[in-house]
Coordinates of C-alpha atoms and ligand atoms in Angstrom, one line a residue:
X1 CA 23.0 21.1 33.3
X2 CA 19.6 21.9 31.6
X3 CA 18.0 19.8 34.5
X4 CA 19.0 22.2 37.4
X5 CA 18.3 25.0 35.4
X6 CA 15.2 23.5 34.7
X7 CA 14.8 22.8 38.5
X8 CA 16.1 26.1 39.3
X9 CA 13.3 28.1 37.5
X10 CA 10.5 25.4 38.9
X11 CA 11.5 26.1 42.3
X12 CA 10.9 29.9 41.3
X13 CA 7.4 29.3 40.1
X14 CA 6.8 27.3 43.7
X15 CA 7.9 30.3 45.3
X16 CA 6.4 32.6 43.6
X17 CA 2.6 30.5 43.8
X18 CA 3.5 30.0 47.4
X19 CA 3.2 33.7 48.5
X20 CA 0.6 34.2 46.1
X21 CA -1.1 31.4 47.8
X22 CA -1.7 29.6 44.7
X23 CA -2.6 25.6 44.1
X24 CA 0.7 23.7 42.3
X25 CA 1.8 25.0 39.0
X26 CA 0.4 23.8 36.1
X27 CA 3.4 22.4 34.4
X28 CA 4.1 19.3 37.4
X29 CA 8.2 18.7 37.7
X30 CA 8.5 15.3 39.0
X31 CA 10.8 13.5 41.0
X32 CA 13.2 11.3 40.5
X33 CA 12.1 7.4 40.2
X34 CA 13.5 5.5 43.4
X35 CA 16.3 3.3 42.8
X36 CA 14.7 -0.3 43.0
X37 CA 11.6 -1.4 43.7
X38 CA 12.1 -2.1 47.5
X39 CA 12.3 -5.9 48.0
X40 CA 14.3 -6.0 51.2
X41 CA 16.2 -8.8 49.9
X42 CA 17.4 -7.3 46.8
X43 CA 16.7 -3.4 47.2
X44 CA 18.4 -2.4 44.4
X45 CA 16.3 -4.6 41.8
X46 CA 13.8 -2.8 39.4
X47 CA 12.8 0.9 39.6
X48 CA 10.6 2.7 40.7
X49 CA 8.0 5.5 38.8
X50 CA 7.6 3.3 35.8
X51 CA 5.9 0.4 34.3
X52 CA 7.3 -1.5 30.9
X53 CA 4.7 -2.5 28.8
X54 CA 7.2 -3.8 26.1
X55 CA 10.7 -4.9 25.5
X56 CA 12.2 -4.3 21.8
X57 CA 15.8 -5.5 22.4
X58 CA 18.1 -6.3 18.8
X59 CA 21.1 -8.1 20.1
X60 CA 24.1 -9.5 17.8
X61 CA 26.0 -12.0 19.6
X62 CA 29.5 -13.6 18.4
X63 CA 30.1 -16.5 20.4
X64 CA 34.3 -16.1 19.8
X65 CA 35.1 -13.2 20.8
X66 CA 31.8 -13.0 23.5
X67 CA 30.9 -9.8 22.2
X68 CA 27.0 -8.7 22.6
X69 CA 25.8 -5.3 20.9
X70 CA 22.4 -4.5 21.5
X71 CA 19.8 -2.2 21.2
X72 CA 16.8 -1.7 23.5
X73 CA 13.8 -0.5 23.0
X74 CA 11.5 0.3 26.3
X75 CA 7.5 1.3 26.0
X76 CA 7.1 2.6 29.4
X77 CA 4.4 4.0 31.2
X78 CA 4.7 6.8 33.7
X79 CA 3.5 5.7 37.5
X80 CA 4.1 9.2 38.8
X81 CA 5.9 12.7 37.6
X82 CA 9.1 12.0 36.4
X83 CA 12.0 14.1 36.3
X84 CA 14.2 11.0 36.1
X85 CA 14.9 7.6 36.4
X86 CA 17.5 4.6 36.3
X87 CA 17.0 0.9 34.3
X88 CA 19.2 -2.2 35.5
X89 CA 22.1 -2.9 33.9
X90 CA 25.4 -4.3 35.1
X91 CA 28.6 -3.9 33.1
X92 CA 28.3 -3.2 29.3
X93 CA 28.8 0.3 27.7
X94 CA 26.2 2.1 27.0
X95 CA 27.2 4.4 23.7
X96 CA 23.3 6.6 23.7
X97 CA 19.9 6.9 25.6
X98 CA 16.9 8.5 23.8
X99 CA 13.5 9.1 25.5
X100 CA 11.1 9.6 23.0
X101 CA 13.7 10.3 20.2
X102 CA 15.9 13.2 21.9
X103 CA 19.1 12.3 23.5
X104 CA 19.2 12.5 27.1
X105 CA 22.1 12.7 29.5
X106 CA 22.7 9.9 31.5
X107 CA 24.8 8.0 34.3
X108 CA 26.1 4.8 35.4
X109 CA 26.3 4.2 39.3
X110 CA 26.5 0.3 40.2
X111 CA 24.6 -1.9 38.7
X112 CA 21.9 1.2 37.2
X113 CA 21.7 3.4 34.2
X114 CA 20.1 6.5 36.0
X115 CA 18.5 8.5 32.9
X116 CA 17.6 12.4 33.3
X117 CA 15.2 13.9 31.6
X118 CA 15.7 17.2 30.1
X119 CA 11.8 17.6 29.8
X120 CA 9.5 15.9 32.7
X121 CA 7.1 12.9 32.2
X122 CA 3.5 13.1 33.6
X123 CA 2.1 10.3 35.4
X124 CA 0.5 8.5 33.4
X125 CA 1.4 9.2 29.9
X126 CA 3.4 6.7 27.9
X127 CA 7.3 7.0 26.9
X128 CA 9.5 5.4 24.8
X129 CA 13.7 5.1 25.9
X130 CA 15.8 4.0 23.7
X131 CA 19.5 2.5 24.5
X132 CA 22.1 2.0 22.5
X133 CA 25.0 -0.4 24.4
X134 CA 27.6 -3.2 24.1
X135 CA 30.5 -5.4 25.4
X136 CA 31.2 -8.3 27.1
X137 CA 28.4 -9.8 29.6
X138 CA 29.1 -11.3 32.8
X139 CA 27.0 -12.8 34.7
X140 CA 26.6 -11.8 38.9
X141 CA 27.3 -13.9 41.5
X142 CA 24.7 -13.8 44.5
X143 CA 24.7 -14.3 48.1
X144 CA 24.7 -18.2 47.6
X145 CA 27.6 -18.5 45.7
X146 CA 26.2 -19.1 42.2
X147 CA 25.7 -16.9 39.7
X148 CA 23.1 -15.8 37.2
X149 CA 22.3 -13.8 34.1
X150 CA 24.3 -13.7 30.5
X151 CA 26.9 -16.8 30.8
X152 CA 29.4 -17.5 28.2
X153 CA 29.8 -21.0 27.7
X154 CA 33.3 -22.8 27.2
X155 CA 35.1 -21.9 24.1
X156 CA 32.8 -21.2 21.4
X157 CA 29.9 -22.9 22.0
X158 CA 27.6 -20.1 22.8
X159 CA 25.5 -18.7 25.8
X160 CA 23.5 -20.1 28.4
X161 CA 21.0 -17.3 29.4
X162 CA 19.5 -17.4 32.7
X163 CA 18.5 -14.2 34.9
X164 CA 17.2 -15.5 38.6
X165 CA 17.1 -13.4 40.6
X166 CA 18.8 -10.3 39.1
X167 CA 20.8 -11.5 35.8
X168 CA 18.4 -9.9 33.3
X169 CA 20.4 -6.7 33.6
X170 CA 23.7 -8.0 32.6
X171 CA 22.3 -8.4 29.4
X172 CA 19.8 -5.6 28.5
X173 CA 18.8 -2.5 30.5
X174 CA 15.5 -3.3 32.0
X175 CA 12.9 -3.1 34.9
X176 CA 14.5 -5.9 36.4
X177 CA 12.2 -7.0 39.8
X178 CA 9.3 -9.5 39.4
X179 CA 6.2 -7.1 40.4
X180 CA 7.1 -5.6 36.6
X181 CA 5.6 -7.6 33.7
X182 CA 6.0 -7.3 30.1
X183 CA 5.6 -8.3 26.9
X184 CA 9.0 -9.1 24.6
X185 CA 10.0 -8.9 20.7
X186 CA 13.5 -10.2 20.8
X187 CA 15.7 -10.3 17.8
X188 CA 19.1 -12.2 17.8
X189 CA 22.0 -12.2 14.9
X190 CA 24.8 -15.0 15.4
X191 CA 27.2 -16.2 12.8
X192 CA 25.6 -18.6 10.6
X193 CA 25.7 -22.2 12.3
X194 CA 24.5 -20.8 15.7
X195 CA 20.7 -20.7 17.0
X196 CA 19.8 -18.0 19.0
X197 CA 16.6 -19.3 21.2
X198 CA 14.2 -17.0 23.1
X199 CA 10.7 -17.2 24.8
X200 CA 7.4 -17.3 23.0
X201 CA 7.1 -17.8 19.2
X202 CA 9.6 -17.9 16.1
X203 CA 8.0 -15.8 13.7
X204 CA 10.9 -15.2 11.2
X205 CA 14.5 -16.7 10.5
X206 CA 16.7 -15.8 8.0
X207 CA 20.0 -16.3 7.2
X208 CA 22.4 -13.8 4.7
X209 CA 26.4 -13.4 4.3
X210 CA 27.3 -15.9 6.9
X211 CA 24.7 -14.7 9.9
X212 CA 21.6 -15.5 10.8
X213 CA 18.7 -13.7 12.3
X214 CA 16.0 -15.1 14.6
X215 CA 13.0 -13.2 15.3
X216 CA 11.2 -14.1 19.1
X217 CA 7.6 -12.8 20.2
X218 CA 6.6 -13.4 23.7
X219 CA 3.1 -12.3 23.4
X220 CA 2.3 -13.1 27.0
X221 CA 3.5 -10.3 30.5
X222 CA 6.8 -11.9 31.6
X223 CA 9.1 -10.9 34.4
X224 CA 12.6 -9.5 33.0
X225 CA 14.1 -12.5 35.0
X226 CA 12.4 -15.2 32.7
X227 CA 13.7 -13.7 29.5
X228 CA 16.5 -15.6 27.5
X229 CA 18.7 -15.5 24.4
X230 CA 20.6 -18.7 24.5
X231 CA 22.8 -19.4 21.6
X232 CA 24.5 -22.5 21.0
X233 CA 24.9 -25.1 18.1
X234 CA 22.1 -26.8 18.7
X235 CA 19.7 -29.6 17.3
X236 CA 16.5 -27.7 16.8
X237 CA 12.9 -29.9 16.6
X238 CA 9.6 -28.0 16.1
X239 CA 6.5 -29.5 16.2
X240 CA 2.5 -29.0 17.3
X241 CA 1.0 -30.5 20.3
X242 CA -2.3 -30.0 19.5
X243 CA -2.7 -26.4 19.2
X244 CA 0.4 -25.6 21.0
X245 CA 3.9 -25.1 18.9
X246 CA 6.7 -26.8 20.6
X247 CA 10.3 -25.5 20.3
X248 CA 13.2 -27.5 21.7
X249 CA 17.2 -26.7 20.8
X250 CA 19.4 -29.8 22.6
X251 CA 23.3 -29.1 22.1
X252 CA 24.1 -32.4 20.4
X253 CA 26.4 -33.6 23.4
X254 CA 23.1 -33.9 25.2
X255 CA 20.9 -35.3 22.7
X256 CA 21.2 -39.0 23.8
X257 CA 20.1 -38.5 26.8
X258 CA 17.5 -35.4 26.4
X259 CA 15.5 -36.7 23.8
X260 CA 13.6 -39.3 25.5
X261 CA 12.8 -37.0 28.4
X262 CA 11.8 -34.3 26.7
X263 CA 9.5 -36.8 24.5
X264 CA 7.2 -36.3 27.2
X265 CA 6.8 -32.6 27.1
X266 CA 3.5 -32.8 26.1
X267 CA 2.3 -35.6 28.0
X268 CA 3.6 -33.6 31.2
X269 CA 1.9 -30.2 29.9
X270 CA -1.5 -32.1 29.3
X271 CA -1.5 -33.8 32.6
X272 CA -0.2 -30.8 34.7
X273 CA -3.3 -28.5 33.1
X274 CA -5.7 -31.0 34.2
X275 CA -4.6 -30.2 37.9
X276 CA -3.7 -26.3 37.1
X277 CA -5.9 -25.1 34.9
X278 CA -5.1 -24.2 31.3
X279 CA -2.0 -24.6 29.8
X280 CA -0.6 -20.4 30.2
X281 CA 1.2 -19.8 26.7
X282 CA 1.0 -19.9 23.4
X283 CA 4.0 -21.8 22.8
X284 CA 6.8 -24.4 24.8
X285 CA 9.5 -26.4 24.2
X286 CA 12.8 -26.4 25.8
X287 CA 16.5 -25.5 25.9
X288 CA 18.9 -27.4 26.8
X289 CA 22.7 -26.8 26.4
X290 CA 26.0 -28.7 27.4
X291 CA 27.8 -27.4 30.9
X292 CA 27.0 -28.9 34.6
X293 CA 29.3 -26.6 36.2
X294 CA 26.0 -24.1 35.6
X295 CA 24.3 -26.4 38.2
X296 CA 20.7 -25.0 37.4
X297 CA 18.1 -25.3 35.4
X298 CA 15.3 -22.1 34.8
X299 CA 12.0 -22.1 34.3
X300 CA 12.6 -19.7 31.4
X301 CA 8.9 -18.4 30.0
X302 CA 7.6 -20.9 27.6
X303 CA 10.9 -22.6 27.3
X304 CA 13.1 -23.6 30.2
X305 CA 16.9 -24.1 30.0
X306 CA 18.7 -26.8 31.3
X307 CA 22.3 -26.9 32.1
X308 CA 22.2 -30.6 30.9
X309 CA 19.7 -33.2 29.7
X310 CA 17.0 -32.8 32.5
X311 CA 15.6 -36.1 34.3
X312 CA 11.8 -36.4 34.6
X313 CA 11.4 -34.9 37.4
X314 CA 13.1 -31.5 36.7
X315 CA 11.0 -31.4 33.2
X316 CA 7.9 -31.9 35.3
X317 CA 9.2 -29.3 37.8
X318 CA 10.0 -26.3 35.3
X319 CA 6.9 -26.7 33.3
X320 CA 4.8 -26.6 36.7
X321 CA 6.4 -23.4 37.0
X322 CA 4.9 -22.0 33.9
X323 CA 1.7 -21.7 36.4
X324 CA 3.8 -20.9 38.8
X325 CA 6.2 -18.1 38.9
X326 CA 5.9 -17.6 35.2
X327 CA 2.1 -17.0 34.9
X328 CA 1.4 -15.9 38.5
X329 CA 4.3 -13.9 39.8
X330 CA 6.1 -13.4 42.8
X331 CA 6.0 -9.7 43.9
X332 CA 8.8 -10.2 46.6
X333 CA 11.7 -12.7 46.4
X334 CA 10.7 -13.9 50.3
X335 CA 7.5 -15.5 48.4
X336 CA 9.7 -17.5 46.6
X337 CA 7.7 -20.7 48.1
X338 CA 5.3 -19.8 46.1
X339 CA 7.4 -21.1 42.9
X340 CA 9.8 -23.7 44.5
X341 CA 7.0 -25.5 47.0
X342 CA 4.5 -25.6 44.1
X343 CA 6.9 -26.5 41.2
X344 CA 8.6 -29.2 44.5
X345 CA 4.9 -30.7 44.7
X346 CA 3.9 -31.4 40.9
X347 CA 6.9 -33.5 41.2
X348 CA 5.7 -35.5 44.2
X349 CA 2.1 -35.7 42.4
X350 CA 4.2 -37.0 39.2
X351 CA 5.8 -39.5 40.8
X352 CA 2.3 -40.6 43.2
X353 CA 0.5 -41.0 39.6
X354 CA 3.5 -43.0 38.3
X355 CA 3.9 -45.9 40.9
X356 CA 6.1 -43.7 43.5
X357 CA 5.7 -42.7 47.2
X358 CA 2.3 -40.5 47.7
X359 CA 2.7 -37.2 49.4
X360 CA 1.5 -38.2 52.2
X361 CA 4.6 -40.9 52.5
X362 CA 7.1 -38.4 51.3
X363 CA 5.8 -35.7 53.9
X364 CA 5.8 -37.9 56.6
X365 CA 9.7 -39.1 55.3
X366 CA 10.7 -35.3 55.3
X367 CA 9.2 -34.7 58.8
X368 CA 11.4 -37.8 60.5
X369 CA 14.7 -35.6 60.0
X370 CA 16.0 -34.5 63.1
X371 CA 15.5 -31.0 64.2
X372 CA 19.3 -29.9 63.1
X373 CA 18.5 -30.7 59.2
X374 CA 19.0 -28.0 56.8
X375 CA 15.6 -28.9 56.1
X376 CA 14.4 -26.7 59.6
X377 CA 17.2 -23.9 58.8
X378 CA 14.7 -20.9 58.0
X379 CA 10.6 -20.7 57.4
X380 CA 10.2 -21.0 53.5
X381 CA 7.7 -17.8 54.4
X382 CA 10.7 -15.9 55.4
X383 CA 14.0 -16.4 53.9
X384 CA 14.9 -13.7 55.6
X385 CA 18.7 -13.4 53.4
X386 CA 19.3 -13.7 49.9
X387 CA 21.5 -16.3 49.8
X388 CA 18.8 -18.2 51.6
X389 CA 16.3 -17.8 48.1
X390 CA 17.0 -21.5 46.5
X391 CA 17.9 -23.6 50.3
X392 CA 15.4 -26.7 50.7
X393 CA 13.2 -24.9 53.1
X394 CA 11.8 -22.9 50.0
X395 CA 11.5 -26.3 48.2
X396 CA 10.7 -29.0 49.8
X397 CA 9.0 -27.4 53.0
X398 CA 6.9 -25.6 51.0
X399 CA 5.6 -29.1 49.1
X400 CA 5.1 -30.1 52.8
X401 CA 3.2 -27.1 53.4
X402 CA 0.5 -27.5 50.2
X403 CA 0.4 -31.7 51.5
X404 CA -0.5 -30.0 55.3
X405 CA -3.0 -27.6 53.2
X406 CA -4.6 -30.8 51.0
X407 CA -4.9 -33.0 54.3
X408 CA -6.1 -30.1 56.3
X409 CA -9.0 -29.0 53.5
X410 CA -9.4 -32.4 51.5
X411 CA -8.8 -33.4 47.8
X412 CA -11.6 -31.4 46.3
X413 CA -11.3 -28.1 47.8
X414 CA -7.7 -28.3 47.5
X415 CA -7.5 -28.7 43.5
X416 CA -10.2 -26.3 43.6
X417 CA -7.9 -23.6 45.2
X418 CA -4.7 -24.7 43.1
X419 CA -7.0 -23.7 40.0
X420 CA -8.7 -20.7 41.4
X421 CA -5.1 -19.6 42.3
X422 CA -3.9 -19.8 38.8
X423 CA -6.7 -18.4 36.7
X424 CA -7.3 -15.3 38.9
X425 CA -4.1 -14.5 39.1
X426 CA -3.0 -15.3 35.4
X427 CA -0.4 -13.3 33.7
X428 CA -0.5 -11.4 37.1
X429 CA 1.0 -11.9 40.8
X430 CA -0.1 -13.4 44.0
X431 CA 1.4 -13.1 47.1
X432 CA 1.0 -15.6 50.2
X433 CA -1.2 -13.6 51.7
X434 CA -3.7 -13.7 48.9
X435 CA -3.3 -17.7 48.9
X436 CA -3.6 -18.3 52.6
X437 CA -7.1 -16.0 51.8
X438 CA -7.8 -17.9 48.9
X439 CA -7.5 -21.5 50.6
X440 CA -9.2 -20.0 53.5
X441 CA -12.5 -18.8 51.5
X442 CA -12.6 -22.0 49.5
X443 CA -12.6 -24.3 52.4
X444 CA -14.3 -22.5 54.4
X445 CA -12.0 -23.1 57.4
X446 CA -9.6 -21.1 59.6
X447 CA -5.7 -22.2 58.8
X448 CA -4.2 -19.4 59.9
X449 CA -2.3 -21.6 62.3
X450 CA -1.5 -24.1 59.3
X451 CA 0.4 -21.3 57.3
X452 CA 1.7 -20.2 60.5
X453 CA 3.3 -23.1 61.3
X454 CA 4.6 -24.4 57.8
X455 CA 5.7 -21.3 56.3
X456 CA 6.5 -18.9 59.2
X457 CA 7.9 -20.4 62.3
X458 CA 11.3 -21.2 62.7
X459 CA 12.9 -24.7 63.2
X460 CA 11.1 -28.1 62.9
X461 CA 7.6 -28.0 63.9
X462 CA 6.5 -29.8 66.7
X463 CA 3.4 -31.7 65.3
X464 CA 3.0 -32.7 61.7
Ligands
LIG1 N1 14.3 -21.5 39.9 C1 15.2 -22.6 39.5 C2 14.4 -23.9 39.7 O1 13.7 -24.3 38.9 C3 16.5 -22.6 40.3 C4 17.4 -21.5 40.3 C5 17.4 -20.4 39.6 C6 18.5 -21.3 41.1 N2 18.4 -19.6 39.8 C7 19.1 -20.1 40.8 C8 19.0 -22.1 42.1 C9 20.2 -19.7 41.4 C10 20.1 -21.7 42.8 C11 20.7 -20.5 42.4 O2 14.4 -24.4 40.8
LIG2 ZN1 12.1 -24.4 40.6

C-alpha cells in the first residue's frame, strides 16, 4: 500500500520534471530486482539487483520432530535502484522480514520471498535484510530425478545438507545462483548428542541444558550452493596438517570403512596443490554420514559430504573441486565441465601417479565406445537441459577434453594453464571462454577447433 503511494507520487514528480524539461529527480525510485539471475537452465535461481557480501544464518535443528527455525541475516549490496526485490527460498514459513531494522511487507510466489521496500535502495549503498522463518525442509527434486538441498535423514539420525544446483534455498533465504559469492557465519543448536557441521572454521562450541551450539566461519566467498549444516551423531576428529585445521565428522556406521580413506586427506590436498596451485582455504576435512539411497557426494566448501564412506577416488575428486567449482566458480550451470571434467581428471592423474592406466590409455579407452554411448549424448559445452547437468558428457568428456588440451599443448604449458587458471581466478569465476583464452595465450597456439570439437559438437567426434 505505501509502495504505490510511494510510486504514485514519483510518477508525479516524473511528470511534472518532464514538462518542465528537467534531468531525473533527485530522489532515484528503483525498480524491482529481476527474479533470477538468468541462467537459461535454471532461470528462476538467484536475483537480480543485489550482491550478498555476508550470510549470518542462526538455525536450531531437532532431528525428531525435523523442525528447523532460523534466522538470517543478509549484508547486501545494492547493484542498481531498488524498489524491491525477492531471496530463494522454497517451503518454510517465513514469520518477519526487516531491511535495515524496519519491517517490510513481503510475499511468497514459488520458490521466492519477493521483499518490498517501503523506502528505495540506491545503487550502490549497502543494506542489511533480516528474516525471521521456520518449518519443515524438503529438499527439491530436479530434472534428473534426484533431489537436493536440506534432507532429513531416516529416523532420528539427523540431516545430510547438500544444495547443487538449487537446494540452498530450502534451507535459508539466499542469493542462490553461482555468479553470487559470499562469505558465511553459521550457527547451529541441536539437542545435546548431535554435531551440527558447517564449512570453514569451528570457532566456538558449547553445550547448556541438553543443547549444544556450534559456531562455523567461512572466511572465504562461497556460492550459496556449497553451504552445509549437516547434523548427525557423528565421530568428530580434528587435527593440523601443517598449517591447515582438518575437521572430519564420520556417522559411526561408516567409520570402518571411512577412516582409512580419509587418512589420506592430506596426502591428497598436498599432492593436488602441487599441480593446482595453493591449497584455497583455511580449513578441510570431511563429512560423511550414513544413507546410499542419497547417491551423491558434494564438494561442500572446505568440507565435502559423503553419502557414505567415499573410495579414493571420490575423496580425490571432491577435494580437486575445492580449486574447482569451489574457488573458481561457475557463472552458468552449462559450464558445469568446468567442475566435473577437472575434478573427473585429478582422478585419472591420481590413479597415473599410483600404478593405474595414464590418461592417455583411459582417453583412448573412452573414445573406442561406439557412437550410440551415453558417453556421445550431448557436448559437455552445452548441456543444453537441466536434467542433463551431472550425465557423463560433463564428466568424463570433459577429462577427455583437458587430456586433448595436454597432448595438443604439451606437459609444461598445460600445468602452467591449470595454475594460471586457478590463481587468477581465485575466490572468483571463470567461464570457458576465459579458459579456452587462457590455454590459447599460454601455448601460444590456435585450439579453437580443439574446444570446438570436445566440448561443443554433438555426437562422437570423428578423430581423437
Ligand atoms: N557435484 C557432485 C560431484 O562431486 C555431484 C552432484 C551434486 C550431483 N548434485 C548432484 C549429481 C545432483 C547428480 C545429481 O560430482
Ligand atoms: Zn564432481
Amino acid at each position: 500500500m505505501t509502495n504505490r503511494l510511494f510510486l504514485t507520487a514519483a510518477a508525479t514528480v516524473f511528470a511534472v520534471a518532464g514538462l518542465l524539461g528537467a534531468a531525473a529527480p533527485a530522489t532515484p525510485v528503483g525498480t524491482k530486482g529481476a527474479a533470477g539471475a538468468g541462467d537459461p537452465l535454471l532461470p528462476l535461481s538467484g536475483d537480480g539487483g543485489l550482491h550478498v557480501r555476508h550470510y549470518a544464518l542462526q538455525l536450531a535443528y531437532q532431528p525428531k520432530t525435523q523442525h528447523l527455525d532460523g534466522s538470517a541475516v543478509l549484508s547486501a549490496t545494492a547493484t542498481q535502484d531498488l524498489s524491491g526485490f525477492d531471496l530463494d527460498l522454497s517451503g518454510l514459513d517465513v514469520h518477519r522480514v526487516t531491511v535495515d531494522g524496519q519491517v517490510v511487507a513481503f510475499d511468497r510466489a514459488g520458490p521466492k520471498l519477493e521483499i518490498t521496500l517501503d523506502r528505495p535502495v540506491t545503487d550502490g549503498s549497502d543494506f542489511t535484510v533480516a528474516v525471521d522463518y521456520g518449518g519443515t525442509p524438503h529438499p527439491v527434486v530436479d530434472a534428473d530425478g534426484t533431489s537436493d538441498g536440506w534432507t532429513a535423514l531416516p529416523g532420528d539420525q539427523g540431516a545430510f545438507v547438500a544444495g547443487e544446483p538449487q537446494g540452498a534455498m530450502t534451507w535459508f533465504p539466499c542469493d542462490g545462483h553461482p555468479t553470487d559469492k559470499s562469505t558465511y557465519d553459521v550457527t547451529v543448536t541441536v539437542p545435546q548428542g548431535y554435531t551440527a557441521v558447517s564449512n570453514g572454521v569451528l570457532r566456538t562450541q558449547h553445550t547448556a541444558a541438553g543443547r549444544s551450539t556450534f559456531r562455523w566461519h567461512e572466511s572465504a566467498p562461497m556460492a550459496a550452493y556449497l553451504a552445509t549444516a549437516s547434523v548427525g551423531r557423528f565421530d568428530v576428529r580434528e587435527y593440523w596438517s601443517r598449517r591447515l585445521p582438518v575437521y572430519t565428522a564420520v556417522d559411526p556406521a561408516e567409520k570402518a570403512d571411512a577412516d582409512g580413506v580419509l587418512d589420506q586427506l592430506p596426502a591428497v590436498i598436498s599432492w593436488e596443490s602441487s599441480l593446482f596451485g595453493p591449497y584455497p582455504f583455511d580449513s578441510a576435512g570431511a563429512i560423511v554420514v550414513h544413507d546410499k539411497a542419497i547417491g551423491y557426494a558434494l564438494e561442500t566448501q572446505t568440507r565435502p559430504l559423503y553419502d557414505e564412506a567415499p573410495d579414493l577416488d571420490t575423496l580425490v575428486h571432491e577435494t580437486a573441486h575445492q580449486w574447482f567449482g569451489d574457488s573458481v566458480t561457475i557463472t552458468q550451470w552449462k559450464d558445469i565441465w568446468l567442475n566435473e571434467g577437472f575434478a573427473t581428471y585429478a582422478e585419472w592423474m591420481w590413479d597415473a601417479a599410483h600404478g593405474g592406466a595414464s590418461p592417455h590409455a583411459r582417453l583412448a579407452q573412452l573414445y573406442a565406445r561406439p557412437a550410440t554411448d551415453q558417453l556421445w549424448s550431448y557436448p559437455p559445452g552445452d548441456p543444453g537441459q537441466l536434467a542433463r547437468l551431472f550425465g557423463v558428457p560433463s564428466y568424463a568428456r570433459g577429462a577427455m577434453a583437458l587430456q586433448e588440451l595436454r597432448e595438443a599443448v604439451g606437459d609444461q604449458a598445460f600445468f602452467g594453464i591449470l595454475k594460471r587458471w586457478t590463481a587468477e581466478h581465485r575466490y572468483g569465476h571463470g567461464t570457458t571462454a576465459q579458459f579456452a583464452a587462457l590455454s590459447a595465450s599460454v601455448s601460444g597456439k590456435n585450439l579453437d577447433p580443439l574446444f570446438a570439437t570436445w566440448l561443443y559438437s554433438a555426437g562422437k567426434p570423428t578423430k581423437m
